[in-house]
PDB file of C-alpha atoms in Angstrom:
ATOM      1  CA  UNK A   1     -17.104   1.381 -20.956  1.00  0.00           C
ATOM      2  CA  UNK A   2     -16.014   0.138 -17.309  1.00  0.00           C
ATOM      3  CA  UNK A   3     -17.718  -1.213 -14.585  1.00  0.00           C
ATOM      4  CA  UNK A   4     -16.704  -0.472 -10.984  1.00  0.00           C
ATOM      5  CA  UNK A   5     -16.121  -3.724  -8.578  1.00  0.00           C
ATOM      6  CA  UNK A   6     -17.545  -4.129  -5.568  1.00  0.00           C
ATOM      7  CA  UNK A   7     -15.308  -5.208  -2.920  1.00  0.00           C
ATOM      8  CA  UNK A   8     -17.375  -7.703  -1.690  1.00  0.00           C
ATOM      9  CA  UNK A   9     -16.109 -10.695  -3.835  1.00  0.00           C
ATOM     10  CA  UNK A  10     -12.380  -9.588  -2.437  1.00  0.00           C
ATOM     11  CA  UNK A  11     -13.180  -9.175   1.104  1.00  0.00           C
ATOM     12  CA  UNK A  12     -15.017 -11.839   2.022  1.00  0.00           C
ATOM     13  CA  UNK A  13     -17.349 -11.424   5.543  1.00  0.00           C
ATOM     14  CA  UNK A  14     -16.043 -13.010   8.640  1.00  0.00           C
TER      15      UNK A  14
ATOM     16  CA  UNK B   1     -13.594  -0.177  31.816  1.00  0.00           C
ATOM     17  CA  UNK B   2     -12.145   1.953  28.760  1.00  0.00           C
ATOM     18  CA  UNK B   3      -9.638   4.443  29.162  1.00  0.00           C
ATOM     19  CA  UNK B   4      -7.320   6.234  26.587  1.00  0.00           C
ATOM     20  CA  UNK B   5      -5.842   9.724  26.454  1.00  0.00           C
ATOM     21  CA  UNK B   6      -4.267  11.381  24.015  1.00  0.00           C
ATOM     22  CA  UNK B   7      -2.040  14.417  24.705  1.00  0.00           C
ATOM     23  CA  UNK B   8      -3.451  16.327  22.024  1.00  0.00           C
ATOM     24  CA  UNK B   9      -6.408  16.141  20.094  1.00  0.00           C
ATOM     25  CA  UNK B  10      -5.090  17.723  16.874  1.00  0.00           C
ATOM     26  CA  UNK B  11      -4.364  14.085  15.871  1.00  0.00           C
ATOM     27  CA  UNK B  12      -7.795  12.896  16.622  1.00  0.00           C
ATOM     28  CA  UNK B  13      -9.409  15.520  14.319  1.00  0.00           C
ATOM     29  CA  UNK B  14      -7.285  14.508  11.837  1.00  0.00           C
ATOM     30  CA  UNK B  15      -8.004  10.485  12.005  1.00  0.00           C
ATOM     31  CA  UNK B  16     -11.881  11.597  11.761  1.00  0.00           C
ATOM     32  CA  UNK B  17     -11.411  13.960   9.054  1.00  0.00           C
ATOM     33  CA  UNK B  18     -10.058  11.100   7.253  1.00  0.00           C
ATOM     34  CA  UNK B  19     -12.890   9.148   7.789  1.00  0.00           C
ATOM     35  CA  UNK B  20     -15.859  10.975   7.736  1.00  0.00           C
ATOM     36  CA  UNK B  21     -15.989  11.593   4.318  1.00  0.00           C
ATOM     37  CA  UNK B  22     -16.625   7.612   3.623  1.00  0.00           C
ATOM     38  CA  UNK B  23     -18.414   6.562   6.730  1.00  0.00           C
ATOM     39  CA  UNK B  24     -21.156   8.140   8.893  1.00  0.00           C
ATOM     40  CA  UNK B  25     -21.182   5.739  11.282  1.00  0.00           C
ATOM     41  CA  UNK B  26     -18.716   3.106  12.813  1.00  0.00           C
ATOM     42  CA  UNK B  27     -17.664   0.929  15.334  1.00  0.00           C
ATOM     43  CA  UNK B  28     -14.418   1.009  17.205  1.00  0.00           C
ATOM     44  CA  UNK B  29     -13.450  -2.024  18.792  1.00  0.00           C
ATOM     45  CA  UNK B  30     -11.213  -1.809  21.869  1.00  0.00           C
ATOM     46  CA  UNK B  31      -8.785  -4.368  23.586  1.00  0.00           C
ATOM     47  CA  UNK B  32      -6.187  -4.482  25.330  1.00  0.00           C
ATOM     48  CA  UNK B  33      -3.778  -3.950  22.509  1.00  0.00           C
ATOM     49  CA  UNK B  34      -5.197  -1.007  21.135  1.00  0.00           C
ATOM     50  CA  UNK B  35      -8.574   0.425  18.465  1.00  0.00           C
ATOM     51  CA  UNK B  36      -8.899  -1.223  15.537  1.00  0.00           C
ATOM     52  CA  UNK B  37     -11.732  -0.269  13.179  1.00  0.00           C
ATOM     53  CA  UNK B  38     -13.175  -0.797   9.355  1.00  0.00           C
ATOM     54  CA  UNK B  39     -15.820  -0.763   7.470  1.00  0.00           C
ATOM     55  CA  UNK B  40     -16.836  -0.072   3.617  1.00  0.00           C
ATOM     56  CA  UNK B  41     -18.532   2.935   1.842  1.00  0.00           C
ATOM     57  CA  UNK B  42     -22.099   2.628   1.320  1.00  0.00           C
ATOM     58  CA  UNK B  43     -21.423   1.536  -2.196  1.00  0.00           C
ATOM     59  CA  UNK B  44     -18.812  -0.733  -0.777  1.00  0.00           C
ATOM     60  CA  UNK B  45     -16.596   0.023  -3.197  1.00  0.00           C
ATOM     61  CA  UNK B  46     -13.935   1.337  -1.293  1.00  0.00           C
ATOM     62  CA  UNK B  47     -12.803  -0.365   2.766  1.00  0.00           C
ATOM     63  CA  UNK B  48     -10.674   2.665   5.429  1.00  0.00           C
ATOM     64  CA  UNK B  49      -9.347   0.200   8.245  1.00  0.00           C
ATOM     65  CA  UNK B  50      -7.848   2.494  11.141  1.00  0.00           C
ATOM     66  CA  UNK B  51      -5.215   0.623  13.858  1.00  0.00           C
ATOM     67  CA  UNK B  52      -4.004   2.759  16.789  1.00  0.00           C
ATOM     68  CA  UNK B  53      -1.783   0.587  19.069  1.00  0.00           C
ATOM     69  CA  UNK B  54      -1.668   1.235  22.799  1.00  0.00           C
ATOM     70  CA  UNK B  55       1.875   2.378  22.308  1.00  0.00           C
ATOM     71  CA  UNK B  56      -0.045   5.467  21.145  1.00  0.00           C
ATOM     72  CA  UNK B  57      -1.599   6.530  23.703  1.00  0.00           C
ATOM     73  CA  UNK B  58      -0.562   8.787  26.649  1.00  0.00           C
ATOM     74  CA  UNK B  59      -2.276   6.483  28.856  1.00  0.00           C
ATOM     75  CA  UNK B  60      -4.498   3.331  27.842  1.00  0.00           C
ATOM     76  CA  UNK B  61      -6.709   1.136  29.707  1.00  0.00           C
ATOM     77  CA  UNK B  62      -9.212  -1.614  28.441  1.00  0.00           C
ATOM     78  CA  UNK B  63      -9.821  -4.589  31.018  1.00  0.00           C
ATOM     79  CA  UNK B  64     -12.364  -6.132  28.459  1.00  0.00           C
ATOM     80  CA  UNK B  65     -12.829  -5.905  24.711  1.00  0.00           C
ATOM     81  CA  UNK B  66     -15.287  -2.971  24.059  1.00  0.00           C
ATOM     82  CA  UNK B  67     -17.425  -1.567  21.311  1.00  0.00           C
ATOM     83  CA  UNK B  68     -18.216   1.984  20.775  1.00  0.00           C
ATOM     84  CA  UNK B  69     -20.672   2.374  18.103  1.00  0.00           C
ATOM     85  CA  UNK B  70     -20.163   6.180  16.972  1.00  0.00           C
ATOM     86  CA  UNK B  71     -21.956   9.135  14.746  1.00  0.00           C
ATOM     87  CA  UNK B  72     -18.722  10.537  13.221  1.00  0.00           C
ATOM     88  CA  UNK B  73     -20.932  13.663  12.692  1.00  0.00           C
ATOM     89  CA  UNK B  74     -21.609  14.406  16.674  1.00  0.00           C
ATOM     90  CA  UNK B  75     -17.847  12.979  17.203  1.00  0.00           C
ATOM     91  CA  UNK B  76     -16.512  15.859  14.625  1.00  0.00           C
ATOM     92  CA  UNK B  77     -19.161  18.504  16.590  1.00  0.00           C
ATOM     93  CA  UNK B  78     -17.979  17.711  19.791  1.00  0.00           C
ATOM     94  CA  UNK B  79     -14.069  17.763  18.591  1.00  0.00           C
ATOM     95  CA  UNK B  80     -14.743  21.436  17.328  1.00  0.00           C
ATOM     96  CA  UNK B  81     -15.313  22.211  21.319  1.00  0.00           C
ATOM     97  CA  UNK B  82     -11.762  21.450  21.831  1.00  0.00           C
ATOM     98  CA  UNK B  83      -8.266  22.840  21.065  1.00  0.00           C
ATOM     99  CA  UNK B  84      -6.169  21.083  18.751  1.00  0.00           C
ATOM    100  CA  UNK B  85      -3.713  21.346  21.776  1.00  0.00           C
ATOM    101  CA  UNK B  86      -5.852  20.185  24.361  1.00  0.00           C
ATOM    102  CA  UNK B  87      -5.271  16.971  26.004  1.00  0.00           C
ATOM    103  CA  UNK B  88      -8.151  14.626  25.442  1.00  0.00           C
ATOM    104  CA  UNK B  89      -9.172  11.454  27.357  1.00  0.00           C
ATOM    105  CA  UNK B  90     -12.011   9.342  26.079  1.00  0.00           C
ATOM    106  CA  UNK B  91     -13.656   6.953  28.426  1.00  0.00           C
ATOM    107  CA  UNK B  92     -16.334   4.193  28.488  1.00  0.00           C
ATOM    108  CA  UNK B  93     -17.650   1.976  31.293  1.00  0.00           C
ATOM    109  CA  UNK B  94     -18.347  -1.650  30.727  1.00  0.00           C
ATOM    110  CA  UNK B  95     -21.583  -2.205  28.143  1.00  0.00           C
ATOM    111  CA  UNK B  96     -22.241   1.899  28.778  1.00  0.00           C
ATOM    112  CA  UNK B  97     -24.700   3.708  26.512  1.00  0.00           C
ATOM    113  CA  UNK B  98     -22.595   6.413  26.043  1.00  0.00           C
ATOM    114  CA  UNK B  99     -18.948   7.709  25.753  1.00  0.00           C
ATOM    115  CA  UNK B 100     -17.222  10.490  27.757  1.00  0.00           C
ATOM    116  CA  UNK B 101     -14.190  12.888  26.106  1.00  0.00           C
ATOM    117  CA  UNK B 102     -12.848  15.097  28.333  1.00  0.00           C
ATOM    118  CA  UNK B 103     -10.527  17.866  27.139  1.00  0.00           C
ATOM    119  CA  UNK B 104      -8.001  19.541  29.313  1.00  0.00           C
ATOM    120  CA  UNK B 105      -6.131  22.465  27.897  1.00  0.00           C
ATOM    121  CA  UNK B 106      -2.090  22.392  27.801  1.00  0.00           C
ATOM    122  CA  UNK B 107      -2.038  25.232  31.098  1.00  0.00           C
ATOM    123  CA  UNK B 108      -4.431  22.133  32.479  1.00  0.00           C
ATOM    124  CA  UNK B 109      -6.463  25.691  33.682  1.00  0.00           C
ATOM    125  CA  UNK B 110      -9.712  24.763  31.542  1.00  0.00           C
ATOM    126  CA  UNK B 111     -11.332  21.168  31.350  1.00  0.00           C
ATOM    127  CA  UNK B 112     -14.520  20.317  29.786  1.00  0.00           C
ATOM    128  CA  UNK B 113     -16.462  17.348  29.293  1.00  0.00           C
ATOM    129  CA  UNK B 114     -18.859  15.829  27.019  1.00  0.00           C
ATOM    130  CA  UNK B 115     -21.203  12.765  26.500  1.00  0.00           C
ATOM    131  CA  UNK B 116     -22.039  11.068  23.747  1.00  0.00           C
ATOM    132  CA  UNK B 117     -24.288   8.988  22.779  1.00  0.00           C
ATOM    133  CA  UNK B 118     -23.214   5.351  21.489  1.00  0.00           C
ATOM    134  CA  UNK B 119     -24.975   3.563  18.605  1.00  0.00           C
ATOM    135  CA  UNK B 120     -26.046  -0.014  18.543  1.00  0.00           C
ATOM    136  CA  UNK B 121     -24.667  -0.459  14.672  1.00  0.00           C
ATOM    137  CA  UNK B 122     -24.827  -3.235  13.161  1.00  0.00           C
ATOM    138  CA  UNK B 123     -21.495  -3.670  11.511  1.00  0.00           C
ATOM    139  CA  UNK B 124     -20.105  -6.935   9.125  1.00  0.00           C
ATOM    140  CA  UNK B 125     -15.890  -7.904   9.496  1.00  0.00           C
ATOM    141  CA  UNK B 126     -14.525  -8.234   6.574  1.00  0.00           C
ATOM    142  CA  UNK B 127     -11.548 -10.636   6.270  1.00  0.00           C
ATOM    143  CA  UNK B 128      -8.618  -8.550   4.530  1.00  0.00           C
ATOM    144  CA  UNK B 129      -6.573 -11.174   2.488  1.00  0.00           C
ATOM    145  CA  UNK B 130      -2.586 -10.495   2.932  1.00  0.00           C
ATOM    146  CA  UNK B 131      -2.004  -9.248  -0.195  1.00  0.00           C
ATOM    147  CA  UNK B 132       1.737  -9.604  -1.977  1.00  0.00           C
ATOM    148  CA  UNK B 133       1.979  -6.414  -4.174  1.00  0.00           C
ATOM    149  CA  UNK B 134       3.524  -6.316  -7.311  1.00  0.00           C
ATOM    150  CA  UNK B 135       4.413  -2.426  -7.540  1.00  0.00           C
ATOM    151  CA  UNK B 136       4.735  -0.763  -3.991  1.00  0.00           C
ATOM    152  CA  UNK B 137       5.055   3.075  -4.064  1.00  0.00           C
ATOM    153  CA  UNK B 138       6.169   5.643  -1.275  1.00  0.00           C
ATOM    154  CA  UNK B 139       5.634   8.956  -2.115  1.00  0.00           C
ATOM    155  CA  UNK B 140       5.021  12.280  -0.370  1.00  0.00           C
ATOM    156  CA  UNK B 141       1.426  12.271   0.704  1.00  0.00           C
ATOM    157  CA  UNK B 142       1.054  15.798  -0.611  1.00  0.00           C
ATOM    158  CA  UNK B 143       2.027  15.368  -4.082  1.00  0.00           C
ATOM    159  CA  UNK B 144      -0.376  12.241  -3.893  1.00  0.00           C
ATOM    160  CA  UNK B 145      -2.771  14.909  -2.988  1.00  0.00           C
ATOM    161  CA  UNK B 146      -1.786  16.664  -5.781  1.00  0.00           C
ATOM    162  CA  UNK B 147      -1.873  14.349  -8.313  1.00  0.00           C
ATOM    163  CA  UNK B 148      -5.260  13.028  -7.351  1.00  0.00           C
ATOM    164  CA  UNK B 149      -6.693  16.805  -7.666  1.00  0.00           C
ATOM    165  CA  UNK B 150      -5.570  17.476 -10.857  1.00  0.00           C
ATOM    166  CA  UNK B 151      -6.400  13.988 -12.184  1.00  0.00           C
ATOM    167  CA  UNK B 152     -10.283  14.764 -11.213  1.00  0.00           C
ATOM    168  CA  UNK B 153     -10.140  18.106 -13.257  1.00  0.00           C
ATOM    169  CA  UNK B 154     -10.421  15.884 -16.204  1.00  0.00           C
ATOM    170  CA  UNK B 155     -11.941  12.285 -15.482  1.00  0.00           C
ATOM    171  CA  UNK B 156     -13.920  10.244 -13.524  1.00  0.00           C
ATOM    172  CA  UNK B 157     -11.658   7.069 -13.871  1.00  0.00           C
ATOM    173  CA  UNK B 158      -7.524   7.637 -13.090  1.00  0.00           C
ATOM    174  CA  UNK B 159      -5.184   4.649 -14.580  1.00  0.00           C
ATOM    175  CA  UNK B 160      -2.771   3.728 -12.513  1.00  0.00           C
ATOM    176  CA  UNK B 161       0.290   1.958 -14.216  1.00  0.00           C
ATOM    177  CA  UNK B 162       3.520   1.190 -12.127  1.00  0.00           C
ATOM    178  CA  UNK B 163       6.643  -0.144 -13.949  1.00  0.00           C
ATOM    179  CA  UNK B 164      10.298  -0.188 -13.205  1.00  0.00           C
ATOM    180  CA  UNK B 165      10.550   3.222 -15.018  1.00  0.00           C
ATOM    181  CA  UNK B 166       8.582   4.775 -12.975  1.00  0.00           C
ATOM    182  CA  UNK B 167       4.411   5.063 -11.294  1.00  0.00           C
ATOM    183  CA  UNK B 168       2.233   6.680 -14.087  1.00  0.00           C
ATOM    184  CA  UNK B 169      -1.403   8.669 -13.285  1.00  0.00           C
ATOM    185  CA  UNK B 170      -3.624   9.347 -16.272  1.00  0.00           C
ATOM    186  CA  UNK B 171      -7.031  10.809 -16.914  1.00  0.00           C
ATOM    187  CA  UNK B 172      -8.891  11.376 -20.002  1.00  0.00           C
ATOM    188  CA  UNK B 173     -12.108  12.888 -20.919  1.00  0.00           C
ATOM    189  CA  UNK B 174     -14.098  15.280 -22.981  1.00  0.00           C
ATOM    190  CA  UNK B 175     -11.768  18.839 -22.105  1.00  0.00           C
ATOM    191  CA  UNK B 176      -8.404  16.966 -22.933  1.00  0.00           C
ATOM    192  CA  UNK B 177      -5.970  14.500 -21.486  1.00  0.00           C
ATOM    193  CA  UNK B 178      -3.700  14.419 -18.003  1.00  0.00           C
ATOM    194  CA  UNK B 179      -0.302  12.177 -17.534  1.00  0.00           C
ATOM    195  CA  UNK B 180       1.805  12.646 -14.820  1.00  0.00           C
ATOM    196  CA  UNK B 181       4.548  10.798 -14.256  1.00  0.00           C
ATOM    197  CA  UNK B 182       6.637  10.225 -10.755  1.00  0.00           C
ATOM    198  CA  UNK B 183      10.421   8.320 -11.141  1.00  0.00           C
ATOM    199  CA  UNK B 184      12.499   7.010  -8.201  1.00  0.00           C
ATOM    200  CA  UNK B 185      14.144  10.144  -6.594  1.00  0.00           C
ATOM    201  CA  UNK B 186      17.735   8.806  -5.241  1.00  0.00           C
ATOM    202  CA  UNK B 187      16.856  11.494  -2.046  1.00  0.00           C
ATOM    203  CA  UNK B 188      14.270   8.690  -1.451  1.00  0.00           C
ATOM    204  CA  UNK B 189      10.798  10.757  -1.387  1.00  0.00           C
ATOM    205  CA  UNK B 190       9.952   8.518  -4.250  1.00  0.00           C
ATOM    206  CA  UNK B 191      10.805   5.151  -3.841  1.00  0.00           C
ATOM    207  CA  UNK B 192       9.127   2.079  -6.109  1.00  0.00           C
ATOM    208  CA  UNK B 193       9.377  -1.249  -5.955  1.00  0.00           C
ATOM    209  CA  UNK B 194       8.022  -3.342  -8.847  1.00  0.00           C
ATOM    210  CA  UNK B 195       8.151  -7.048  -9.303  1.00  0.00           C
ATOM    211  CA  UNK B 196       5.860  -7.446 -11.740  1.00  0.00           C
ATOM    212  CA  UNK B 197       4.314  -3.856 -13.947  1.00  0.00           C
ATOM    213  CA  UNK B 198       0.610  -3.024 -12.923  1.00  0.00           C
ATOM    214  CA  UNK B 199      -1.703  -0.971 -14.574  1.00  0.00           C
ATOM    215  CA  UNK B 200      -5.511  -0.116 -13.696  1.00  0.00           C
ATOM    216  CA  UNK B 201      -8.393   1.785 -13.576  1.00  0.00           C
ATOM    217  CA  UNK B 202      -9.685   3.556 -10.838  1.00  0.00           C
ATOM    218  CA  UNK B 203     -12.512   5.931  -9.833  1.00  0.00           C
ATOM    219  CA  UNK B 204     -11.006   9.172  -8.756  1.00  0.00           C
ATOM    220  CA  UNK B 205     -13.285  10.428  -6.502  1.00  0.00           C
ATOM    221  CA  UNK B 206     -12.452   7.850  -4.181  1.00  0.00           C
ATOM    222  CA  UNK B 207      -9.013   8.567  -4.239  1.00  0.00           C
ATOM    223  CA  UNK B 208      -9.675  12.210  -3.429  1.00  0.00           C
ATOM    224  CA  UNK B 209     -11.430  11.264  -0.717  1.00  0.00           C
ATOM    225  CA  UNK B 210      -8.558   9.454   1.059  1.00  0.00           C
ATOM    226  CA  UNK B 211      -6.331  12.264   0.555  1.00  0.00           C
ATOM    227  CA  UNK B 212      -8.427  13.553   3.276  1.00  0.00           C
ATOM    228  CA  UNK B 213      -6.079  11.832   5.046  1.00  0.00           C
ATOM    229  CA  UNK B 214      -2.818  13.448   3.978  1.00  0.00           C
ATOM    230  CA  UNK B 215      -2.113  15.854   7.255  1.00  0.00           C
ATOM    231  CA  UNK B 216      -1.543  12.924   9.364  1.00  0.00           C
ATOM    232  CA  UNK B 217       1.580  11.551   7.377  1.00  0.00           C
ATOM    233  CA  UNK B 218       4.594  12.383   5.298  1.00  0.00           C
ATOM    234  CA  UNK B 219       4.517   9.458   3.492  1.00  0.00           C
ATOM    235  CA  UNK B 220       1.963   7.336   1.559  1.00  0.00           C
ATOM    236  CA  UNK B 221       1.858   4.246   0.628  1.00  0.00           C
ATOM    237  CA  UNK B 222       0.527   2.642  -2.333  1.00  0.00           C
ATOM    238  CA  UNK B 223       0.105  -0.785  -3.124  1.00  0.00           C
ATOM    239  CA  UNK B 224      -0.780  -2.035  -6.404  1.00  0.00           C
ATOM    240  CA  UNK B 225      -1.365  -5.801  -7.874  1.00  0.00           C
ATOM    241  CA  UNK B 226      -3.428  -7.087 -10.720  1.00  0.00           C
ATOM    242  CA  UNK B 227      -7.319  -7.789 -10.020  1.00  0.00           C
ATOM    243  CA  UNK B 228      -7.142  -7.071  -6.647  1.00  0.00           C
ATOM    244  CA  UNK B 229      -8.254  -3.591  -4.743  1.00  0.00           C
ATOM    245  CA  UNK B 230      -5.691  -1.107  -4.406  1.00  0.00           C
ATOM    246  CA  UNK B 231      -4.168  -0.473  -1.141  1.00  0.00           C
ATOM    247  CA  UNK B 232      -3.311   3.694   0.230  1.00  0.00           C
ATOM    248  CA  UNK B 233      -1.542   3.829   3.671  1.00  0.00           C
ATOM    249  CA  UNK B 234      -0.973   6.574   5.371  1.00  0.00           C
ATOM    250  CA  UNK B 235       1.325   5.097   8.706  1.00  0.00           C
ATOM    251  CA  UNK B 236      -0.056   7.104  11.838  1.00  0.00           C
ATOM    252  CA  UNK B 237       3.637   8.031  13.365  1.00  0.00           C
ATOM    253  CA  UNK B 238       4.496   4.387  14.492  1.00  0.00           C
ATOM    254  CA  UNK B 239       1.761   3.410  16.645  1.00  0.00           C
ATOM    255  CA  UNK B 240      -0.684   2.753  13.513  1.00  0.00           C
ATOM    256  CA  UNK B 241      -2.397   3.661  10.197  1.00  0.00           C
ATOM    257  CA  UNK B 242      -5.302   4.426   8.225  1.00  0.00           C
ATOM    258  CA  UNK B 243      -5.438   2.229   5.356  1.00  0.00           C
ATOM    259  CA  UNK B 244      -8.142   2.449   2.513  1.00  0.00           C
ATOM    260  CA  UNK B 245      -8.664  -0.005  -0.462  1.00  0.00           C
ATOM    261  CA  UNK B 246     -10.446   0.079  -3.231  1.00  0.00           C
ATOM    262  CA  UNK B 247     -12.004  -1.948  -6.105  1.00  0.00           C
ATOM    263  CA  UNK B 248     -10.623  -1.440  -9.957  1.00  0.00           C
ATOM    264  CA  UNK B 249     -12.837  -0.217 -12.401  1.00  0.00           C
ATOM    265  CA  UNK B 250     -12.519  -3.214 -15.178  1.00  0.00           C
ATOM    266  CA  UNK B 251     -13.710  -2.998 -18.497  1.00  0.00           C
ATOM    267  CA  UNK B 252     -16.787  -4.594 -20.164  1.00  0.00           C
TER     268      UNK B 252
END
């Protein structure tokens, strides 16, 4: 099975 | 003061046409350089960032940075008033409550305007890391189109594996298996570039919903690199482009 990533830990909030 | 006008709004339906379908709401921010605007999903698995230099407008003022919080819903209602050939100007005072778009048709014989409303939205920036890419991939946005329709007829997830031989989609689920595979073309609508070979996983329905983008370019982009979101850019002639990302599916 896969889990989708959340973009969160890429993007990180300015 | 905010000023920009557009000589036709064909292009305009089509940049909100490409968005709606992720966001219902969003911010565009306005300076003196030109709109810039992003934000994620609700799920916030995927990001669309928009950039529409000056250069792209007809005419463009904007004495003071700006935000115009939007309902893309009302924006697409009020859009269906116009002509994809009218001329369209959209306007904002300083700290206004609402936006103006006037629409002037190409005889310049009919004009009409409309308000809308702006929303106070509360919207995060997200820093974008500059990303080096390990596989980058132009391609014809329609056969990207393509490829991401027929990859949904038979998964959820799409792998997306880029090596010097060529980019490789594939799908599998309970009907049957999908691969379809795109080489370099030496006409150039295919061109890849791989440094390193990428493969990964990716929810499709995402990917159809940026191809909701696809009548604004020829060309898309696609950038891949390991662990890191996937990039699709679709340029908006030179002024500017949409540009979506979004998150790999990894395995448990």
């Amino acid at each position: 099975a896969q889990t989708q990533v959340r973009l969160d830990s890429f993007f990180k909030t300015m | 003061m905010f000023e920009a006008r557009l000589a036709s709004t064909l292009t305009l339906k089509r940049i909100v046409d490409a968005l709606r379908e992720i966001l219902n709401q969003s911010t565009l921010d306005c300076s003196d350089t030109g709109i810039q605007m992003q934000a994620m999903d609700n799920s916030h698995v995927s990001l669309v960032s928009l950039c529409l230099r000056k250069e792209y407008f007809e005419k463009y003022k904007c004495n003071r940075n700006i935000s115009l919080g939007l309902d893309l819903k009302s924006l697409t209602k009020v859009l269906k008033c116009a002509n994809g050939d009218d001329a369209v100007t959209i306007k904002a005072a300083d700290k206004a409550d609402k936006v103006e778009l006037s629409f002037e048709s190409a005889g310049k014989e009919r004009t009409a305007d409309y308000e809308l409303r702006l929303l106070n939205l509360d919207q995060e920036h997200l820093a974008i890391p500059e990303t080096e890419y390990n596989c980058v991939v132009h391609m014809p946005a329609t056969e990207f189109a393509r490829i991401c329709r027929d990859m949904a007829t038979f998964s959820e997830s799409v792998v997306i594996a880029c090596s010097k031989e060529g980019i490789k989609f594939s799908a599998s689920g309970e009907m049957g298996a999908a691969n379809i595979k795109l080489s370099e073309t030496t006409k150039g609508e295919v061109s890849i570039q791989v440094d390193e070979p990428v493969a990964l996983s990716f929810a499709g329905r995402y990917l159809s919903t940026f191809t909701r983008a696809t009548p604004l370019a020829e060309k898309v982009k696609i950038g891949l690199a390991p662990d890191v979101p996937l990039l699709v850019e679709y340029p908006i002639e030179d002024y500017g482009y949409i540009r979506y990302y979004l998150a790999p599916k990894v395995d448990d």
